[in-house]
Structures are given as structure tokens and as C-alpha cells.
Amino acid sequence: MADTRHFTVGPVTLNYRLDGRGPEPLVCVHGVGSYLEAWSGVVERLADRFTILTFDLRGHGRSSRIKGRYEIDDMVGETLALAGHVGFDRFNLAGFSLGGLIAQRLTLVHPERVKRLVLLSTVAGRNPEERRRVLDRLAALQAGEPGSHYDASLSRWLTEGFQECNPELIRNLRQRNAENDPDCYAAAYRILAETDFGGFLDQIRCPTLIATGEEDIGSNPRMAHTMHERIPGSELCILPGLRHSILIEAPDAVAGLMGRFLTATDQPKEMPSHG
């Protein structure tokens, strides 16, 4: 894997990495409390076909720990500036969870920059109960300890079987989570909890792949079907037996889906889905 580099845009210095030498540019955006390495399993499997930009969002990983309120358009602007810095004029764009919201917004506001779009474990069209649950988690996060939030979330992110078989990985994930700044985490989580572009998705015109875990509670299959129905010509895949963190638990399946979709030369077709 390539060494990380740094790029400053406004008040933020972003930690980023370029991997691969493939002809197709690909930008990957991670989720709340995560970091660029979350994409490593996917990057390793796609590096022969793509040049891949991964980076730590503001407040995450080794990027600037900016305090205060975060806005999704700040993150969109920083993503575009970094993509331009590395020479990506038009690019394929993949977002996971919060990264999927950033990817939705970027594609809606700057459609000329995006060739193909991949939305992984992403939210749209929350119903009242789903909104209440995520806002309750936001309130608890703002009032409590980030570690307890992480412990409560672990079973929503990864299956028990995966946790039992990968204790060292789980320890590493806990350690990385402990390194998060609580204020930055909460600022990013607020965007995830309060943002919903479900009413605008019919404006997305680029080829789009939507995938989520069959057992994902927060970014559930109902939402994935809603996105699929609203984005013209989109493809949908529900990954059986998986929860939220499909990048960590199933990088081979995710990379396989992305590789096939992003290198397709014809119009998108309906992909097999489950559930």
C-alpha cells in the first residue's frame, strides 16, 4: 500500500493515499468514526484496475481535528478539492455510510464530476421510527462516552460470528475508535443523523450501484430499495447475512461488485438481490 500524503484546503489538512495504477480514477469516502484504512481490503482487490484515492475526512484519522459544527457541503468541497489536487477531473465515486451521503450530495451538486456512483450501507428515505432511533443515538452520543457508544454499536456493525473469529481485528478496531476525538465524532455523526436526500435522488443520472447488508438495521434493505426505485437505472444488491460494516466483514464481495459495475461498458442492469 502507498504511503500517506497531506493536502491542505481551507482550515483542514487532509491525510490521503493513492493506490493502484489502473486507468480508471476512483474516490472512496469512509463513514463516521472511521479512516481511510477501512477501504484497504477493497483497495487491495481493485488496485490493478483503478487508481484509488482514499482519505481521512476532517476530524478523522490523521486529518485535522477541526472543532465546531460540521456541514456536509464542507466535506463535499474538501473531497472535490482533494480529487482535483491528485488530477481527478471526472472520477468514479464510492461512499460508505456517511460517505454515501457525501457521495449523494456531491453527485447531486456536481454531476459533471462523477462517472459512476457506488452507495454502500447508505441511508435515504428514513421513516419516522428510523429518524427517532438515529436521533436518540445522536443525543446519547453527545451526552455520554464515545466508548460506550462504540460497544453498543458493535453488534449492529458486525456479525457475532465474525467478531468471534477475528478477535485481534476487533481489538484493533476498538483501539482505533478510542483514538477518535469525541467532539469531532459527534459533529460528523450529527450529519449522518440529520441528513436525508431521499427526495432528491431522482435527479441522479449517472450509473449507480446500491449495496447493503441484509441484516443492516441503520442502512437497511428497505432504504436500499427506496434508493433503487428513485435513482433511474440503478443497480441493487442486498448482501445476505451481513450487517453494516461490509467493508470490514466482506471486502471480497464488495470489491467484486464494485469491480464489475465500475468497468461495465454497457448500460447498467438489475443485479441479483436477496431479501
PDB file of C-alpha atoms in Angstrom:
ATOM      1  CA  MET A   1       0.000   0.000   0.000  1.00  0.00           C
ATOM      2  CA  ALA A   2       1.177   3.519  -0.769  1.00  0.00           C
ATOM      3  CA  ASP A   3       2.385   5.957   1.866  1.00  0.00           C
ATOM      4  CA  THR A   4       0.012   8.679   3.002  1.00  0.00           C
ATOM      5  CA  ARG A   5       0.385  12.285   1.897  1.00  0.00           C
ATOM      6  CA  HIS A   6      -1.141  15.574   3.024  1.00  0.00           C
ATOM      7  CA  PHE A   7      -3.124  18.305   1.280  1.00  0.00           C
ATOM      8  CA  THR A   8      -4.488  21.484   2.853  1.00  0.00           C
ATOM      9  CA  VAL A   9      -7.801  23.009   1.794  1.00  0.00           C
ATOM     10  CA  GLY A  10      -9.049  25.959   3.829  1.00  0.00           C
ATOM     11  CA  PRO A  11      -8.617  25.184   7.550  1.00  0.00           C
ATOM     12  CA  VAL A  12      -8.266  21.433   7.000  1.00  0.00           C
ATOM     13  CA  THR A  13      -5.221  19.332   6.222  1.00  0.00           C
ATOM     14  CA  LEU A  14      -6.368  16.022   4.774  1.00  0.00           C
ATOM     15  CA  ASN A  15      -4.426  12.800   5.154  1.00  0.00           C
ATOM     16  CA  TYR A  16      -4.741  10.796   1.930  1.00  0.00           C
ATOM     17  CA  ARG A  17      -3.315   7.955  -0.105  1.00  0.00           C
ATOM     18  CA  LEU A  18      -3.219   6.986  -3.773  1.00  0.00           C
ATOM     19  CA  ASP A  19      -3.080   3.290  -4.615  1.00  0.00           C
ATOM     20  CA  GLY A  20      -3.018   1.366  -7.854  1.00  0.00           C
ATOM     21  CA  ARG A  21      -2.075   2.269 -11.405  1.00  0.00           C
ATOM     22  CA  GLY A  22      -5.270   1.363 -13.219  1.00  0.00           C
ATOM     23  CA  PRO A  23      -6.714   3.625 -15.912  1.00  0.00           C
ATOM     24  CA  GLU A  24      -9.943   4.436 -14.036  1.00  0.00           C
ATOM     25  CA  PRO A  25      -9.900   7.005 -11.187  1.00  0.00           C
ATOM     26  CA  LEU A  26     -11.868   6.016  -8.069  1.00  0.00           C
ATOM     27  CA  VAL A  27     -12.544   8.129  -4.975  1.00  0.00           C
ATOM     28  CA  CYS A  28     -13.633   6.285  -1.809  1.00  0.00           C
ATOM     29  CA  VAL A  29     -15.202   8.060   1.185  1.00  0.00           C
ATOM     30  CA  HIS A  30     -15.399   6.348   4.598  1.00  0.00           C
ATOM     31  CA  GLY A  31     -18.006   6.531   7.387  1.00  0.00           C
ATOM     32  CA  VAL A  32     -18.323   8.196  10.789  1.00  0.00           C
ATOM     33  CA  GLY A  33     -15.505   7.465  13.213  1.00  0.00           C
ATOM     34  CA  SER A  34     -13.582   5.577  10.553  1.00  0.00           C
ATOM     35  CA  TYR A  35     -10.465   6.277   8.474  1.00  0.00           C
ATOM     36  CA  LEU A  36      -9.020   5.627   5.047  1.00  0.00           C
ATOM     37  CA  GLU A  37      -7.714   2.186   6.014  1.00  0.00           C
ATOM     38  CA  ALA A  38     -11.304   0.936   6.225  1.00  0.00           C
ATOM     39  CA  TRP A  39     -11.101   0.645   2.423  1.00  0.00           C
ATOM     40  CA  SER A  40      -7.860  -1.366   2.450  1.00  0.00           C
ATOM     41  CA  GLY A  41      -9.467  -4.747   1.729  1.00  0.00           C
ATOM     42  CA  VAL A  42     -11.336  -3.310  -1.240  1.00  0.00           C
ATOM     43  CA  VAL A  43      -8.332  -1.309  -2.462  1.00  0.00           C
ATOM     44  CA  GLU A  44      -6.097  -4.392  -2.490  1.00  0.00           C
ATOM     45  CA  ARG A  45      -8.563  -6.192  -4.743  1.00  0.00           C
ATOM     46  CA  LEU A  46      -9.124  -3.289  -7.168  1.00  0.00           C
ATOM     47  CA  ALA A  47      -5.668  -1.713  -7.410  1.00  0.00           C
ATOM     48  CA  ASP A  48      -4.874  -3.479 -10.682  1.00  0.00           C
ATOM     49  CA  ARG A  49      -7.820  -1.812 -12.447  1.00  0.00           C
ATOM     50  CA  PHE A  50      -8.098   1.588 -10.761  1.00  0.00           C
ATOM     51  CA  THR A  51      -6.098   4.477  -9.358  1.00  0.00           C
ATOM     52  CA  ILE A  52      -7.770   4.822  -5.970  1.00  0.00           C
ATOM     53  CA  LEU A  53      -7.907   7.877  -3.728  1.00  0.00           C
ATOM     54  CA  THR A  54      -8.732   7.225  -0.068  1.00  0.00           C
ATOM     55  CA  PHE A  55      -8.508   9.846   2.667  1.00  0.00           C
ATOM     56  CA  ASP A  56      -9.421  10.674   6.244  1.00  0.00           C
ATOM     57  CA  LEU A  57     -12.390  13.026   6.468  1.00  0.00           C
ATOM     58  CA  ARG A  58     -11.999  16.183   8.568  1.00  0.00           C
ATOM     59  CA  GLY A  59     -11.918  15.268  12.251  1.00  0.00           C
ATOM     60  CA  HIS A  60     -10.940  11.663  11.492  1.00  0.00           C
ATOM     61  CA  GLY A  61      -7.759   9.626  11.398  1.00  0.00           C
ATOM     62  CA  ARG A  62      -4.725  11.775  10.683  1.00  0.00           C
ATOM     63  CA  SER A  63      -6.611  14.669   9.133  1.00  0.00           C
ATOM     64  CA  SER A  64      -7.135  17.919  11.056  1.00  0.00           C
ATOM     65  CA  ARG A  65      -9.244  17.603  14.202  1.00  0.00           C
ATOM     66  CA  ILE A  66     -11.386  20.620  13.388  1.00  0.00           C
ATOM     67  CA  LYS A  67     -13.755  21.601  16.205  1.00  0.00           C
ATOM     68  CA  GLY A  68     -17.259  23.021  15.920  1.00  0.00           C
ATOM     69  CA  ARG A  69     -20.238  22.246  13.719  1.00  0.00           C
ATOM     70  CA  TYR A  70     -19.605  20.216  10.552  1.00  0.00           C
ATOM     71  CA  GLU A  71     -21.643  20.698   7.386  1.00  0.00           C
ATOM     72  CA  ILE A  72     -21.909  18.136   4.619  1.00  0.00           C
ATOM     73  CA  ASP A  73     -21.018  20.755   1.996  1.00  0.00           C
ATOM     74  CA  ASP A  74     -17.688  21.311   3.769  1.00  0.00           C
ATOM     75  CA  MET A  75     -16.915  17.622   3.297  1.00  0.00           C
ATOM     76  CA  VAL A  76     -18.102  17.684  -0.319  1.00  0.00           C
ATOM     77  CA  GLY A  77     -15.888  20.690  -1.054  1.00  0.00           C
ATOM     78  CA  GLU A  78     -12.876  19.080   0.595  1.00  0.00           C
ATOM     79  CA  THR A  79     -13.437  15.851  -1.354  1.00  0.00           C
ATOM     80  CA  LEU A  80     -13.607  17.740  -4.652  1.00  0.00           C
ATOM     81  CA  ALA A  81     -10.542  19.851  -3.856  1.00  0.00           C
ATOM     82  CA  LEU A  82      -8.514  16.763  -2.984  1.00  0.00           C
ATOM     83  CA  ALA A  83      -9.684  14.941  -6.114  1.00  0.00           C
ATOM     84  CA  GLY A  84      -8.614  17.929  -8.201  1.00  0.00           C
ATOM     85  CA  HIS A  85      -5.271  18.045  -6.415  1.00  0.00           C
ATOM     86  CA  VAL A  86      -4.433  14.465  -7.430  1.00  0.00           C
ATOM     87  CA  GLY A  87      -5.566  15.091 -11.013  1.00  0.00           C
ATOM     88  CA  PHE A  88      -9.026  13.518 -10.963  1.00  0.00           C
ATOM     89  CA  ASP A  89     -11.270  15.674 -13.156  1.00  0.00           C
ATOM     90  CA  ARG A  90     -14.054  13.116 -13.607  1.00  0.00           C
ATOM     91  CA  PHE A  91     -13.977  10.042 -11.412  1.00  0.00           C
ATOM     92  CA  ASN A  92     -15.879   7.072 -10.101  1.00  0.00           C
ATOM     93  CA  LEU A  93     -17.155   7.735  -6.582  1.00  0.00           C
ATOM     94  CA  ALA A  94     -17.856   5.256  -3.780  1.00  0.00           C
ATOM     95  CA  GLY A  95     -19.213   6.182  -0.360  1.00  0.00           C
ATOM     96  CA  PHE A  96     -19.839   4.070   2.727  1.00  0.00           C
ATOM     97  CA  SER A  97     -22.478   5.150   5.304  1.00  0.00           C
ATOM     98  CA  LEU A  98     -21.779   8.870   5.964  1.00  0.00           C
ATOM     99  CA  GLY A  99     -19.503   8.656   2.928  1.00  0.00           C
ATOM    100  CA  GLY A 100     -22.533   7.589   0.932  1.00  0.00           C
ATOM    101  CA  LEU A 101     -24.390  10.743   1.984  1.00  0.00           C
ATOM    102  CA  ILE A 102     -21.364  12.822   0.983  1.00  0.00           C
ATOM    103  CA  ALA A 103     -21.304  10.959  -2.346  1.00  0.00           C
ATOM    104  CA  GLN A 104     -25.023  11.578  -2.896  1.00  0.00           C
ATOM    105  CA  ARG A 105     -24.623  15.296  -2.222  1.00  0.00           C
ATOM    106  CA  LEU A 106     -21.513  15.613  -4.398  1.00  0.00           C
ATOM    107  CA  THR A 107     -23.257  13.850  -7.299  1.00  0.00           C
ATOM    108  CA  LEU A 108     -26.392  15.986  -6.962  1.00  0.00           C
ATOM    109  CA  VAL A 109     -24.499  19.296  -6.853  1.00  0.00           C
ATOM    110  CA  HIS A 110     -21.587  18.464  -9.176  1.00  0.00           C
ATOM    111  CA  PRO A 111     -22.891  15.775 -11.572  1.00  0.00           C
ATOM    112  CA  GLU A 112     -20.258  16.667 -14.153  1.00  0.00           C
ATOM    113  CA  ARG A 113     -17.517  15.310 -11.869  1.00  0.00           C
ATOM    114  CA  VAL A 114     -18.948  11.803 -11.310  1.00  0.00           C
ATOM    115  CA  LYS A 115     -18.753   8.993 -13.858  1.00  0.00           C
ATOM    116  CA  ARG A 116     -20.285   6.174 -11.813  1.00  0.00           C
ATOM    117  CA  LEU A 117     -21.562   6.135  -8.247  1.00  0.00           C
ATOM    118  CA  VAL A 118     -21.430   3.390  -5.605  1.00  0.00           C
ATOM    119  CA  LEU A 119     -23.534   3.750  -2.437  1.00  0.00           C
ATOM    120  CA  LEU A 120     -22.633   1.230   0.269  1.00  0.00           C
ATOM    121  CA  SER A 121     -24.578   0.863   3.547  1.00  0.00           C
ATOM    122  CA  THR A 122     -26.091   4.270   2.882  1.00  0.00           C
ATOM    123  CA  VAL A 123     -29.232   5.962   4.191  1.00  0.00           C
ATOM    124  CA  ALA A 124     -32.102   7.655   2.367  1.00  0.00           C
ATOM    125  CA  GLY A 125     -35.813   7.959   2.997  1.00  0.00           C
ATOM    126  CA  ARG A 126     -35.798   7.225   6.735  1.00  0.00           C
ATOM    127  CA  ASN A 127     -39.274   6.682   8.164  1.00  0.00           C
ATOM    128  CA  PRO A 128     -40.318   8.400  11.430  1.00  0.00           C
ATOM    129  CA  GLU A 129     -39.221   5.485  13.611  1.00  0.00           C
ATOM    130  CA  GLU A 130     -35.826   5.257  11.907  1.00  0.00           C
ATOM    131  CA  ARG A 131     -35.322   9.002  12.336  1.00  0.00           C
ATOM    132  CA  ARG A 132     -36.228   8.757  16.028  1.00  0.00           C
ATOM    133  CA  ARG A 133     -33.745   5.916  16.615  1.00  0.00           C
ATOM    134  CA  VAL A 134     -30.805   7.649  14.966  1.00  0.00           C
ATOM    135  CA  LEU A 135     -31.566  10.954  16.708  1.00  0.00           C
ATOM    136  CA  ASP A 136     -31.736   9.093  20.044  1.00  0.00           C
ATOM    137  CA  ARG A 137     -28.280   7.635  19.321  1.00  0.00           C
ATOM    138  CA  LEU A 138     -27.017  11.118  18.463  1.00  0.00           C
ATOM    139  CA  ALA A 139     -28.361  12.509  21.762  1.00  0.00           C
ATOM    140  CA  ALA A 140     -26.820   9.635  23.717  1.00  0.00           C
ATOM    141  CA  LEU A 141     -23.517  10.135  21.917  1.00  0.00           C
ATOM    142  CA  GLN A 142     -23.490  13.858  22.652  1.00  0.00           C
ATOM    143  CA  ALA A 143     -24.262  13.193  26.316  1.00  0.00           C
ATOM    144  CA  GLY A 144     -22.166  10.117  27.021  1.00  0.00           C
ATOM    145  CA  GLU A 145     -18.862   8.387  26.427  1.00  0.00           C
ATOM    146  CA  PRO A 146     -17.849   7.503  22.856  1.00  0.00           C
ATOM    147  CA  GLY A 147     -16.553   4.147  24.057  1.00  0.00           C
ATOM    148  CA  SER A 148     -19.955   3.082  25.344  1.00  0.00           C
ATOM    149  CA  HIS A 149     -21.495   4.202  22.041  1.00  0.00           C
ATOM    150  CA  TYR A 150     -18.987   2.016  20.223  1.00  0.00           C
ATOM    151  CA  ASP A 151     -19.718  -1.027  22.393  1.00  0.00           C
ATOM    152  CA  ALA A 152     -23.458  -0.593  21.852  1.00  0.00           C
ATOM    153  CA  SER A 153     -22.929  -0.303  18.096  1.00  0.00           C
ATOM    154  CA  LEU A 154     -20.586  -3.235  17.562  1.00  0.00           C
ATOM    155  CA  SER A 155     -23.361  -5.818  17.156  1.00  0.00           C
ATOM    156  CA  ARG A 156     -25.097  -3.527  14.645  1.00  0.00           C
ATOM    157  CA  TRP A 157     -21.925  -3.320  12.590  1.00  0.00           C
ATOM    158  CA  LEU A 158     -20.514  -6.857  12.556  1.00  0.00           C
ATOM    159  CA  THR A 159     -21.997 -10.328  12.963  1.00  0.00           C
ATOM    160  CA  GLU A 160     -21.202 -12.238  16.156  1.00  0.00           C
ATOM    161  CA  GLY A 161     -19.566 -14.994  14.145  1.00  0.00           C
ATOM    162  CA  PHE A 162     -17.155 -12.553  12.511  1.00  0.00           C
ATOM    163  CA  GLN A 163     -16.354 -10.970  15.866  1.00  0.00           C
ATOM    164  CA  GLU A 164     -15.620 -14.370  17.424  1.00  0.00           C
ATOM    165  CA  CYS A 165     -13.371 -15.435  14.551  1.00  0.00           C
ATOM    166  CA  ASN A 166     -11.415 -12.154  14.400  1.00  0.00           C
ATOM    167  CA  PRO A 167     -10.609 -11.100  17.981  1.00  0.00           C
ATOM    168  CA  GLU A 168      -7.390  -9.317  17.009  1.00  0.00           C
ATOM    169  CA  LEU A 169      -9.164  -7.275  14.355  1.00  0.00           C
ATOM    170  CA  ILE A 170     -11.882  -6.350  16.856  1.00  0.00           C
ATOM    171  CA  ARG A 171      -9.205  -5.221  19.333  1.00  0.00           C
ATOM    172  CA  ASN A 172      -7.600  -3.103  16.630  1.00  0.00           C
ATOM    173  CA  LEU A 173     -10.953  -1.558  15.719  1.00  0.00           C
ATOM    174  CA  ARG A 174     -11.610  -0.743  19.382  1.00  0.00           C
ATOM    175  CA  GLN A 175      -8.191   0.859  19.655  1.00  0.00           C
ATOM    176  CA  ARG A 176      -8.714   2.961  16.552  1.00  0.00           C
ATOM    177  CA  ASN A 177     -12.127   4.027  17.851  1.00  0.00           C
ATOM    178  CA  ALA A 178     -10.587   5.046  21.188  1.00  0.00           C
ATOM    179  CA  GLU A 179      -8.289   7.394  19.278  1.00  0.00           C
ATOM    180  CA  ASN A 180     -11.250   9.350  17.866  1.00  0.00           C
ATOM    181  CA  ASP A 181     -11.866  12.833  19.189  1.00  0.00           C
ATOM    182  CA  PRO A 182     -15.325  12.746  20.868  1.00  0.00           C
ATOM    183  CA  ASP A 183     -16.310  16.223  19.654  1.00  0.00           C
ATOM    184  CA  CYS A 184     -15.272  15.504  16.066  1.00  0.00           C
ATOM    185  CA  TYR A 185     -17.073  12.166  16.161  1.00  0.00           C
ATOM    186  CA  ALA A 186     -20.268  13.794  17.396  1.00  0.00           C
ATOM    187  CA  ALA A 187     -20.003  16.577  14.809  1.00  0.00           C
ATOM    188  CA  ALA A 188     -19.747  14.042  11.984  1.00  0.00           C
ATOM    189  CA  TYR A 189     -22.455  11.817  13.466  1.00  0.00           C
ATOM    190  CA  ARG A 190     -24.851  14.765  13.504  1.00  0.00           C
ATOM    191  CA  ILE A 191     -24.581  14.957   9.713  1.00  0.00           C
ATOM    192  CA  LEU A 192     -25.329  11.244   9.408  1.00  0.00           C
ATOM    193  CA  ALA A 193     -28.300  11.504  11.786  1.00  0.00           C
ATOM    194  CA  GLU A 194     -29.903  14.648  10.359  1.00  0.00           C
ATOM    195  CA  THR A 195     -29.229  14.380   6.602  1.00  0.00           C
ATOM    196  CA  ASP A 196     -31.583  12.728   4.111  1.00  0.00           C
ATOM    197  CA  PHE A 197     -31.545  13.269   0.345  1.00  0.00           C
ATOM    198  CA  GLY A 198     -34.308  10.761  -0.366  1.00  0.00           C
ATOM    199  CA  GLY A 199     -36.494  13.380  -2.016  1.00  0.00           C
ATOM    200  CA  PHE A 200     -33.780  14.408  -4.482  1.00  0.00           C
ATOM    201  CA  LEU A 201     -32.382  11.067  -5.622  1.00  0.00           C
ATOM    202  CA  ASP A 202     -34.395  11.028  -8.849  1.00  0.00           C
ATOM    203  CA  GLN A 203     -32.066  13.826 -10.001  1.00  0.00           C
ATOM    204  CA  ILE A 204     -29.060  11.461 -10.048  1.00  0.00           C
ATOM    205  CA  ARG A 205     -28.435  10.489 -13.648  1.00  0.00           C
ATOM    206  CA  CYS A 206     -25.107   8.665 -13.592  1.00  0.00           C
ATOM    207  CA  PRO A 207     -24.965   4.850 -13.398  1.00  0.00           C
ATOM    208  CA  THR A 208     -25.387   3.925  -9.722  1.00  0.00           C
ATOM    209  CA  LEU A 209     -24.802   0.770  -7.687  1.00  0.00           C
ATOM    210  CA  ILE A 210     -26.525   0.402  -4.316  1.00  0.00           C
ATOM    211  CA  ALA A 211     -25.494  -2.335  -1.862  1.00  0.00           C
ATOM    212  CA  THR A 212     -26.158  -3.015   1.797  1.00  0.00           C
ATOM    213  CA  GLY A 213     -26.174  -5.899   4.251  1.00  0.00           C
ATOM    214  CA  GLU A 214     -29.308  -7.985   4.608  1.00  0.00           C
ATOM    215  CA  GLU A 215     -29.160  -7.550   8.401  1.00  0.00           C
ATOM    216  CA  ASP A 216     -28.112  -3.884   8.452  1.00  0.00           C
ATOM    217  CA  ILE A 217     -30.501  -2.076  10.805  1.00  0.00           C
ATOM    218  CA  GLY A 218     -29.391   1.512  10.243  1.00  0.00           C
ATOM    219  CA  SER A 219     -28.893   1.399   6.450  1.00  0.00           C
ATOM    220  CA  ASN A 220     -31.452  -1.304   5.910  1.00  0.00           C
ATOM    221  CA  PRO A 221     -32.629  -3.093   2.759  1.00  0.00           C
ATOM    222  CA  ARG A 222     -35.850  -1.050   2.728  1.00  0.00           C
ATOM    223  CA  MET A 223     -33.794   2.114   2.313  1.00  0.00           C
ATOM    224  CA  ALA A 224     -31.664   0.447  -0.351  1.00  0.00           C
ATOM    225  CA  HIS A 225     -34.796  -0.497  -2.282  1.00  0.00           C
ATOM    226  CA  THR A 226     -36.052   3.092  -1.904  1.00  0.00           C
ATOM    227  CA  MET A 227     -32.808   4.439  -3.399  1.00  0.00           C
ATOM    228  CA  HIS A 228     -33.009   1.865  -6.187  1.00  0.00           C
ATOM    229  CA  GLU A 229     -36.573   2.902  -7.031  1.00  0.00           C
ATOM    230  CA  ARG A 230     -35.725   6.622  -7.043  1.00  0.00           C
ATOM    231  CA  ILE A 231     -32.401   6.596  -8.937  1.00  0.00           C
ATOM    232  CA  PRO A 232     -33.159   5.878 -12.597  1.00  0.00           C
ATOM    233  CA  GLY A 233     -31.446   2.769 -13.972  1.00  0.00           C
ATOM    234  CA  SER A 234     -29.654   1.985 -10.699  1.00  0.00           C
ATOM    235  CA  GLU A 235     -28.477  -1.481  -9.686  1.00  0.00           C
ATOM    236  CA  LEU A 236     -29.226  -3.059  -6.318  1.00  0.00           C
ATOM    237  CA  CYS A 237     -27.569  -5.845  -4.355  1.00  0.00           C
ATOM    238  CA  ILE A 238     -28.533  -6.955  -0.841  1.00  0.00           C
ATOM    239  CA  LEU A 239     -25.656  -8.937   0.666  1.00  0.00           C
ATOM    240  CA  PRO A 240     -27.006 -11.919   2.615  1.00  0.00           C
ATOM    241  CA  GLY A 241     -26.061 -12.470   6.245  1.00  0.00           C
ATOM    242  CA  LEU A 242     -24.195  -9.170   6.646  1.00  0.00           C
ATOM    243  CA  ARG A 243     -24.780  -6.133   8.827  1.00  0.00           C
ATOM    244  CA  HIS A 244     -23.448  -2.583   8.439  1.00  0.00           C
ATOM    245  CA  SER A 245     -19.663  -2.899   8.149  1.00  0.00           C
ATOM    246  CA  ILE A 246     -19.489  -4.696   4.819  1.00  0.00           C
ATOM    247  CA  LEU A 247     -16.096  -3.105   4.023  1.00  0.00           C
ATOM    248  CA  ILE A 248     -14.597  -4.900   7.030  1.00  0.00           C
ATOM    249  CA  GLU A 249     -16.518  -8.172   7.005  1.00  0.00           C
ATOM    250  CA  ALA A 250     -16.853  -8.790   3.264  1.00  0.00           C
ATOM    251  CA  PRO A 251     -14.245  -6.846   1.249  1.00  0.00           C
ATOM    252  CA  ASP A 252     -14.053  -9.609  -1.360  1.00  0.00           C
ATOM    253  CA  ALA A 253     -17.786  -9.439  -2.089  1.00  0.00           C
ATOM    254  CA  VAL A 254     -17.805  -5.631  -2.108  1.00  0.00           C
ATOM    255  CA  ALA A 255     -14.747  -5.396  -4.363  1.00  0.00           C
ATOM    256  CA  GLY A 256     -16.289  -7.944  -6.707  1.00  0.00           C
ATOM    257  CA  LEU A 257     -19.485  -5.924  -7.016  1.00  0.00           C
ATOM    258  CA  MET A 258     -17.616  -2.656  -7.474  1.00  0.00           C
ATOM    259  CA  GLY A 259     -15.151  -4.060  -9.972  1.00  0.00           C
ATOM    260  CA  ARG A 260     -17.856  -5.493 -12.211  1.00  0.00           C
ATOM    261  CA  PHE A 261     -20.050  -2.402 -12.007  1.00  0.00           C
ATOM    262  CA  LEU A 262     -17.347   0.228 -12.489  1.00  0.00           C
ATOM    263  CA  THR A 263     -15.804  -1.490 -15.504  1.00  0.00           C
ATOM    264  CA  ALA A 264     -19.090  -2.308 -17.259  1.00  0.00           C
ATOM    265  CA  THR A 265     -19.236  -0.951 -20.804  1.00  0.00           C
ATOM    266  CA  ASP A 266     -22.987  -1.302 -21.347  1.00  0.00           C
ATOM    267  CA  GLN A 267     -25.999   0.183 -19.625  1.00  0.00           C
ATOM    268  CA  PRO A 268     -26.499  -0.951 -16.007  1.00  0.00           C
ATOM    269  CA  LYS A 269     -28.729  -3.959 -15.489  1.00  0.00           C
ATOM    270  CA  GLU A 270     -30.595  -5.227 -12.461  1.00  0.00           C
ATOM    271  CA  MET A 271     -28.230  -7.225 -10.250  1.00  0.00           C
ATOM    272  CA  PRO A 272     -29.364 -10.242  -8.243  1.00  0.00           C
ATOM    273  CA  SER A 273     -30.558  -9.259  -4.810  1.00  0.00           C
ATOM    274  CA  HIS A 274     -31.608 -11.162  -1.742  1.00  0.00           C
ATOM    275  CA  GLY A 275     -34.290 -10.445   0.781  1.00  0.00           C
TER     276      GLY A 275
END
